[in-house]
Coordinates of C-alpha atoms in Angstrom, one line a residue:
M4 CA -56.7 -102.3 223.5
L5 CA -54.0 -104.5 222.3
K6 CA -52.0 -103.4 225.2
K7 CA -54.5 -104.1 227.5
I8 CA -55.1 -107.7 225.5
R9 CA -51.3 -108.2 226.0
T10 CA -51.3 -107.4 229.4
E11 CA -54.1 -110.1 230.1
I12 CA -51.9 -112.6 227.9
G13 CA -48.6 -111.8 230.3
H14 CA -51.2 -112.2 233.2
F15 CA -52.2 -115.6 232.2
K16 CA -48.7 -116.9 231.2
S17 CA -47.1 -115.6 234.6
Q18 CA -48.9 -118.4 236.1
S19 CA -48.0 -122.2 236.8
H20 CA -47.5 -124.2 233.8
N21 CA -50.3 -126.8 235.5
F22 CA -52.3 -123.9 236.3
Q23 CA -52.3 -122.8 232.2
I24 CA -52.8 -126.7 231.3
L25 CA -55.6 -127.2 233.3
I26 CA -57.5 -123.8 232.2
L27 CA -56.3 -125.0 228.4
T28 CA -57.9 -128.7 229.1
N29 CA -61.4 -127.2 230.3
M30 CA -61.6 -124.7 227.4
V31 CA -61.5 -127.4 224.9
Y32 CA -63.6 -129.6 227.0
A33 CA -66.4 -126.4 227.8
L34 CA -67.1 -127.1 224.0
V35 CA -68.9 -129.9 224.4
L36 CA -70.7 -128.8 227.8
P37 CA -73.6 -126.7 225.8
V38 CA -74.2 -130.1 223.9
I39 CA -74.6 -132.1 227.1
D40 CA -76.6 -129.7 228.9
I41 CA -79.2 -128.3 226.2
F42 CA -79.4 -130.7 223.4
V43 CA -79.3 -133.8 224.9
A44 CA -82.6 -132.8 226.8
A45 CA -84.1 -131.3 223.7
Y46 CA -83.5 -134.6 222.0
I47 CA -85.2 -136.2 224.8
M48 CA -87.8 -133.7 224.2
R49 CA -88.2 -134.0 220.3
N50 CA -88.4 -138.2 220.7
S51 CA -90.8 -138.3 223.7
S52 CA -92.5 -134.5 224.3
D53 CA -92.3 -135.8 227.7
T54 CA -90.3 -132.9 230.3
S55 CA -90.8 -135.5 233.3
K56 CA -88.1 -138.0 231.1
V57 CA -85.7 -135.1 231.0
V58 CA -85.9 -134.5 234.8
I59 CA -85.5 -138.2 235.3
Y60 CA -82.1 -138.5 233.0
Q61 CA -80.8 -135.4 235.0
L62 CA -81.9 -137.6 237.8
A63 CA -79.8 -140.7 236.6
I64 CA -76.9 -138.2 235.9
Y65 CA -76.8 -137.0 239.6
S66 CA -77.8 -140.6 241.0
G67 CA -73.9 -141.6 239.3
I68 CA -72.2 -138.2 240.0
P69 CA -71.4 -139.2 243.6
L70 CA -71.0 -142.9 243.0
T71 CA -68.2 -142.1 240.7
F72 CA -66.7 -139.4 243.2
L73 CA -66.6 -142.5 245.7
L74 CA -65.2 -144.9 243.0
N75 CA -62.6 -142.0 242.0
G76 CA -61.2 -142.3 245.5
F77 CA -60.1 -146.0 245.1
L78 CA -59.1 -145.3 241.5
L79 CA -56.9 -142.7 242.8
K80 CA -54.7 -145.3 244.5
H81 CA -54.1 -147.1 241.1
F82 CA -54.1 -144.7 238.1
N83 CA -52.7 -141.5 237.5
I84 CA -55.0 -138.5 238.0
R85 CA -54.8 -137.6 234.1
K86 CA -55.6 -141.0 233.0
L87 CA -59.1 -140.6 235.2
Y88 CA -60.0 -137.2 234.0
S89 CA -59.2 -137.7 230.5
A90 CA -61.7 -140.9 230.9
G91 CA -64.4 -138.9 232.2
M92 CA -64.1 -136.3 229.3
M93 CA -64.3 -139.4 226.9
L94 CA -67.3 -141.0 228.9
S95 CA -69.3 -138.0 227.9
G96 CA -69.2 -138.7 224.3
V97 CA -70.1 -142.6 224.8
S98 CA -73.2 -141.8 227.2
M99 CA -74.6 -139.6 224.3
I100 CA -73.5 -142.6 221.8
I101 CA -76.0 -144.3 224.0
M102 CA -78.8 -142.1 223.7
M103 CA -78.6 -141.7 219.9
S104 CA -78.7 -145.5 219.8
L105 CA -81.7 -145.8 221.5
K106 CA -85.0 -146.8 219.5
T107 CA -87.3 -145.8 221.5
L108 CA -86.6 -143.4 224.7
D109 CA -88.2 -145.7 227.5
L110 CA -86.8 -145.4 231.3
T111 CA -84.3 -148.0 231.3
G112 CA -82.5 -146.8 228.2
I113 CA -82.6 -143.1 229.8
G114 CA -81.6 -144.3 233.0
I115 CA -78.4 -146.3 231.5
A116 CA -77.6 -143.4 229.3
G117 CA -78.0 -141.0 232.3
M118 CA -76.1 -143.0 234.7
T119 CA -73.0 -143.5 232.0
M120 CA -73.6 -139.7 232.0
G121 CA -73.3 -139.4 235.7
L122 CA -70.1 -141.8 235.8
S123 CA -68.3 -139.2 233.0
F124 CA -69.4 -136.3 234.9
G125 CA -68.0 -138.1 238.1
L126 CA -64.7 -138.5 236.9
Y127 CA -64.1 -135.1 235.5
W128 CA -65.5 -132.8 238.4
S129 CA -63.9 -135.0 241.3
N130 CA -60.7 -135.0 239.2
R131 CA -60.9 -131.5 238.1
D132 CA -62.0 -129.9 241.5
Y133 CA -58.9 -131.5 243.1
L134 CA -56.6 -130.1 240.7
A135 CA -58.1 -126.6 241.2
L136 CA -57.8 -126.8 244.7
A137 CA -54.1 -127.8 244.2
I138 CA -52.8 -125.7 241.6
T139 CA -54.1 -122.4 243.1
N140 CA -54.2 -120.8 246.1
D141 CA -56.8 -118.1 247.9
K142 CA -55.3 -115.0 246.3
N143 CA -55.4 -116.4 242.8
R144 CA -58.8 -118.6 242.5
N145 CA -60.8 -115.5 242.2
Y146 CA -58.9 -115.3 238.8
Y147 CA -59.3 -119.0 238.1
Y148 CA -62.4 -119.3 238.2
G149 CA -63.2 -115.9 236.6
L150 CA -60.9 -117.1 233.4
E151 CA -62.6 -120.1 233.4
T152 CA -66.5 -118.7 233.8
F153 CA -65.4 -116.0 231.0
I154 CA -64.6 -118.7 228.4
Y155 CA -67.3 -121.1 229.3
T156 CA -69.6 -118.1 228.4
I157 CA -68.0 -116.8 225.3
I158 CA -68.1 -120.3 224.0
A159 CA -72.0 -120.6 225.3
I160 CA -72.4 -118.1 222.5
A161 CA -71.4 -119.9 219.5
I162 CA -71.9 -123.6 220.2
P163 CA -76.0 -123.5 220.8
A164 CA -76.3 -121.0 217.9
T165 CA -74.3 -123.4 215.7
I166 CA -75.8 -126.4 216.6
G167 CA -79.0 -124.5 216.8
W168 CA -78.6 -123.3 213.1
F169 CA -77.0 -127.0 212.1
I170 CA -80.1 -129.0 213.2
Q171 CA -82.8 -126.7 211.8
S172 CA -81.1 -126.6 208.5
K173 CA -82.0 -130.2 208.1
T174 CA -85.7 -131.3 206.8
G175 CA -87.6 -134.5 208.4
E176 CA -87.2 -136.6 211.3
A177 CA -84.5 -138.7 209.6
E178 CA -82.0 -135.6 208.9
K179 CA -82.7 -134.3 212.3
H180 CA -81.5 -137.3 213.5
A181 CA -78.8 -137.9 211.5
A182 CA -77.6 -134.4 212.7
Y183 CA -77.8 -135.4 216.1
L184 CA -75.8 -138.2 215.4
T185 CA -73.2 -136.3 213.5
I186 CA -72.8 -134.0 216.7
T187 CA -72.5 -136.5 219.3
G188 CA -69.5 -137.8 216.8
I189 CA -67.5 -134.4 217.0
V190 CA -68.0 -134.7 220.8
F191 CA -66.1 -137.5 220.9
L192 CA -63.3 -136.1 219.0
I193 CA -63.2 -132.7 220.8
T194 CA -63.1 -135.1 224.0
I195 CA -60.3 -136.8 222.9
T196 CA -58.4 -133.8 222.0
A197 CA -58.6 -132.3 225.5
S198 CA -57.4 -135.5 226.7
I199 CA -54.2 -135.1 224.6
V200 CA -54.2 -131.4 226.3
C201 CA -54.6 -133.2 229.6
F202 CA -51.6 -134.9 229.4
R203 CA -49.0 -131.9 228.9
G204 CA -50.0 -131.0 232.7
N205 CA -47.9 -132.4 235.5
F206 CA -50.5 -133.2 237.8
D207 CA -50.0 -135.4 241.0
N208 CA -52.5 -138.0 242.3
P209 CA -53.1 -136.8 246.0
T210 CA -51.0 -137.9 248.9
Q211 CA -53.6 -139.5 251.5
K212 CA -55.4 -142.8 250.6
K213 CA -57.8 -142.5 253.0
Y214 CA -61.1 -140.3 251.9
I215 CA -64.0 -141.4 254.0
F216 CA -64.7 -140.0 257.3
F217 CA -68.2 -139.3 259.3
K218 CA -67.2 -136.8 261.6
F219 CA -66.0 -133.3 260.7
H220 CA -65.1 -129.7 261.7
S221 CA -68.3 -127.1 262.1
L222 CA -67.0 -125.2 259.3
W223 CA -67.4 -128.3 257.3
Y224 CA -71.0 -129.1 258.0
K225 CA -71.9 -125.2 257.3
L226 CA -70.4 -125.8 253.9
L227 CA -72.6 -128.8 253.4
S228 CA -75.6 -126.7 254.1
L229 CA -74.5 -124.3 251.6
A230 CA -73.7 -127.0 248.8
T231 CA -77.3 -128.9 249.7
F232 CA -78.7 -125.3 248.8
K233 CA -76.4 -124.9 245.7
G234 CA -77.9 -128.8 244.9
L235 CA -81.2 -127.2 244.8
A236 CA -81.0 -125.2 241.3
Q237 CA -79.0 -128.0 239.6
G238 CA -81.9 -130.4 240.1
F239 CA -83.0 -129.6 237.1
L240 CA -82.0 -126.3 236.2
V241 CA -79.4 -127.6 234.1
T242 CA -82.0 -128.9 231.6
A243 CA -84.9 -126.4 232.8
P244 CA -83.9 -123.6 230.0
A245 CA -84.3 -126.5 227.2
M246 CA -87.4 -127.3 228.6
L247 CA -88.8 -123.8 228.6
I248 CA -87.1 -122.7 225.6
F249 CA -88.7 -126.0 223.5
K250 CA -91.9 -125.6 225.3
L251 CA -92.4 -121.6 224.8
L252 CA -90.3 -120.4 222.1
G253 CA -90.2 -123.2 219.2
E254 CA -87.1 -125.8 218.8
E255 CA -83.5 -125.8 218.7
G256 CA -82.9 -122.8 216.3
A257 CA -84.6 -120.8 219.3
L258 CA -82.9 -122.6 221.6
G259 CA -79.6 -121.5 220.6
K260 CA -80.5 -117.7 220.1
A261 CA -81.7 -117.3 223.4
Q262 CA -78.9 -118.8 224.8
S263 CA -77.0 -116.3 223.3
I264 CA -78.4 -113.2 224.6
G265 CA -76.2 -111.3 226.9
A266 CA -73.6 -113.9 226.8
V267 CA -71.1 -111.4 225.4
L268 CA -71.5 -108.7 228.5
A269 CA -71.9 -111.4 231.0
A270 CA -68.4 -113.0 229.9
I271 CA -66.5 -109.3 230.1
I272 CA -68.4 -108.5 233.4
I273 CA -67.1 -112.1 234.9
Y274 CA -63.7 -111.7 233.5
L275 CA -63.5 -108.0 235.4
L276 CA -64.7 -109.7 238.4
G277 CA -62.4 -112.4 238.5
R278 CA -59.2 -110.3 237.2
F279 CA -59.4 -107.4 239.7
S280 CA -61.9 -108.8 242.7
K281 CA -60.3 -109.9 246.2
P282 CA -61.4 -112.9 248.1
S283 CA -63.5 -109.9 250.5
D284 CA -65.3 -109.4 247.7
R285 CA -66.9 -112.6 247.2
I286 CA -70.5 -112.4 249.5
K287 CA -71.1 -109.3 247.4
I288 CA -70.6 -111.2 244.3
F289 CA -72.2 -114.6 245.7
T290 CA -75.4 -112.3 246.7
A291 CA -75.7 -110.5 243.3
G292 CA -75.9 -113.6 241.6
L293 CA -78.6 -115.1 244.1
V294 CA -80.5 -112.2 243.6
L295 CA -80.7 -111.9 239.9
F296 CA -81.0 -115.4 239.6
A297 CA -84.2 -115.2 241.8
L298 CA -85.6 -112.3 240.0
G299 CA -85.2 -114.0 236.7
A300 CA -87.0 -117.1 238.1
C301 CA -90.0 -114.8 239.8
L302 CA -90.5 -113.0 236.6
N303 CA -90.9 -116.5 234.7
G304 CA -92.9 -117.4 236.9
L305 CA -95.4 -114.3 236.7
L306 CA -95.5 -113.8 233.0
Y307 CA -94.7 -117.9 231.7
N308 CA -94.6 -116.7 228.0
K309 CA -91.8 -115.9 225.3
I310 CA -90.5 -112.6 227.1
G311 CA -90.5 -114.5 230.5
V312 CA -88.0 -116.9 229.1
I313 CA -85.8 -114.7 227.5
V314 CA -85.9 -112.5 230.6
F315 CA -84.9 -115.3 232.8
L316 CA -82.2 -117.0 230.4
L317 CA -80.6 -113.4 230.2
L318 CA -80.7 -112.9 234.0
L319 CA -79.6 -116.9 234.4
L320 CA -76.5 -116.2 232.1
I321 CA -75.0 -113.3 234.5
A322 CA -76.3 -114.9 237.6
K323 CA -74.9 -118.5 237.0
P324 CA -71.3 -117.6 236.7
L325 CA -71.6 -114.5 239.5
M326 CA -72.3 -117.6 241.9
D327 CA -69.9 -120.3 240.6
L328 CA -67.2 -117.3 240.9
A329 CA -68.0 -116.8 244.6
Y330 CA -68.7 -120.3 245.7
F331 CA -66.0 -122.3 244.1
P332 CA -63.3 -120.3 245.8
I333 CA -65.4 -120.2 249.0
Q334 CA -65.0 -123.6 249.1
L335 CA -61.8 -124.2 247.9
K336 CA -60.9 -122.1 251.0
V337 CA -62.8 -124.2 253.3
I338 CA -60.9 -127.1 252.4
D339 CA -57.8 -125.5 252.7
I340 CA -58.7 -124.3 256.3
V341 CA -60.4 -127.5 257.4
S342 CA -58.0 -130.0 256.3
H343 CA -55.3 -127.8 257.9
I344 CA -57.0 -128.3 261.4
E345 CA -58.2 -132.0 260.7
K346 CA -55.0 -133.5 259.4
R347 CA -56.8 -135.2 256.5
G348 CA -56.1 -135.3 252.4
E349 CA -58.2 -132.4 250.3
F350 CA -59.8 -135.2 248.4
T351 CA -62.0 -136.1 251.6
Y352 CA -63.6 -132.9 251.9
I353 CA -64.1 -132.7 247.7
L354 CA -65.5 -136.6 248.0
N355 CA -67.7 -135.4 250.9
H356 CA -68.8 -132.2 249.7
E357 CA -70.7 -134.3 246.9
A358 CA -72.8 -135.4 249.2
G359 CA -73.9 -132.1 250.1
L360 CA -74.8 -131.5 246.3
Y361 CA -76.4 -134.8 246.1
V362 CA -79.2 -134.1 248.8
G363 CA -79.9 -130.4 246.8
R364 CA -80.5 -132.1 243.9
L365 CA -82.9 -134.8 244.9
F366 CA -84.7 -132.2 246.2
G367 CA -84.7 -130.1 243.5
A368 CA -85.7 -132.3 241.2
G369 CA -87.9 -134.0 243.1
T370 CA -90.0 -130.4 243.3
F371 CA -90.2 -130.4 239.9
L372 CA -91.4 -134.2 239.4
V373 CA -94.0 -134.0 242.6
L374 CA -95.6 -130.9 240.9
Y375 CA -95.6 -132.3 237.5
Y376 CA -97.3 -135.4 238.7
T377 CA -99.7 -133.8 241.7
I378 CA -100.9 -131.0 239.5
S379 CA -99.5 -130.4 235.7
E380 CA -96.1 -130.0 233.4
D381 CA -97.2 -126.1 233.1
F382 CA -97.2 -125.4 236.7
A383 CA -94.1 -127.4 237.3
L384 CA -92.3 -125.4 234.4
R385 CA -94.0 -122.3 235.7
Y386 CA -93.1 -122.0 239.7
A387 CA -90.4 -125.2 240.8
I388 CA -88.0 -123.0 239.2
G389 CA -89.2 -119.8 241.2
I390 CA -89.4 -122.1 244.7
I391 CA -85.7 -123.3 244.4
A392 CA -84.3 -119.5 243.5
L393 CA -86.1 -118.1 246.4
L394 CA -85.5 -120.8 248.8
Q395 CA -81.4 -120.5 247.7
L396 CA -81.3 -117.0 249.2
C397 CA -80.8 -118.3 252.5
S398 CA -77.3 -119.3 251.0
I399 CA -76.5 -116.1 251.6
Y400 CA -76.9 -115.9 255.2
I401 CA -74.9 -119.2 255.3
S402 CA -72.1 -118.0 253.2
K403 CA -71.5 -115.1 255.6
K404 CA -71.5 -117.6 258.4
I405 CA -68.8 -119.6 256.3
I406 CA -66.8 -116.1 255.8
A407 CA -66.5 -115.1 259.1
E408 CA -65.8 -118.1 260.8
G409 CA -63.2 -119.1 257.9
N410 CA -61.4 -115.4 258.5
L411 CA -60.9 -116.3 262.2
L412 CA -59.8 -120.3 261.6
S413 CA -57.6 -119.5 258.6
P414 CA -54.6 -121.3 258.4
E415 CA -52.4 -118.3 257.4
E416 CA -53.4 -117.1 261.0
L417 CA -53.8 -120.2 263.0
V418 CA -51.9 -119.1 265.9
I419 CA -54.3 -119.7 268.5
D420 CA -54.4 -122.9 270.4
S421 CA -57.3 -125.6 269.9
K422 CA -59.3 -124.4 272.8
V423 CA -59.7 -120.8 272.0
M424 CA -60.3 -122.5 268.4
S425 CA -63.1 -124.4 269.9
E426 CA -64.6 -121.5 271.9
V427 CA -64.9 -119.1 269.2
A428 CA -66.2 -121.8 267.0
E429 CA -69.1 -122.2 269.9
K430 CA -69.8 -118.6 269.8
L431 CA -70.5 -118.4 266.1
V432 CA -72.7 -121.4 265.9

């Protein structure tokens, strides 16, 4: 056992310095992600008992992200990417401070806190995506995302349970509110630590300064459609588990326990897949994740009770990292291919990709809000996730088309001229 662990540590050390630093930076910042994803939603639920406000908060976040992606393209011309990446992480703490300082959770305050968190996520994800693209290649991306997801999943065991216990150990609303303030302060300190780690890397800014284009290769439009389907679930799935647990299981203590179920098994599976799977296995991994997500969502809608929620969370803990493990390498490979063909900087596609995600997020969150206001809260919580999960199964077909075309247009094999390339693309369409 120790020999295998040393082998894996050695494999990690064999990666480039920047690869290691980016993983370590994201590992430290991962300590705050469960707080942002789960307990901010729980805080809104506790103080308003209104699930629509949770979704509106999420919409405010997702409205701020694409605007910040665009802003980041301008800022990269003037600031080092490490500073922008660090600023994004620290702003998440600022957003939580704004939320905790609100005397009443009205829509204006929730909107401001959400937009600030969107600014944070926009700076964080736009720079993180570019750095992941810059320091990896198609051969080690499964390992990169497998290791990263393994770390996130392990952290998702300890953090929700610990924070849930901490909040539940307090009595009375005043003490519980003070507990949230303490957590917010710790989050801010962690983001500072992550920023310090980030500055140990030698990360370079994108070389090309023009990022906005309106016409793209056909392969890129296929990826945008895949991004739209991915965004469907992101529209409110980040906060849906918290809403379901708060509604059907109880308060934050139950929330932490439920989130820990099956996480160890999921982490081990994801690491092994990332370590030993090949690029050709991505469609199988993606399909498995989508099917498990759909199964869990449908069971939740069918049962809509404590058992349904726990089963849904258990399957989601496995399904989400499977989908991410396959999706991100597919996305980055398409960026490699299309940027090579169109002679554009990679950040162009990272910025444009966010537009596809945003369309999906609006539709996903909109589905919940329409069901909430036209029928009922319970109906929306029960069926919106299932509807979106079933729609996401279309991603299997789209990803197969993307991989097939990508294999023909891969830069390593790009020996055919543009005329032949165009004919191949037309046949695939």
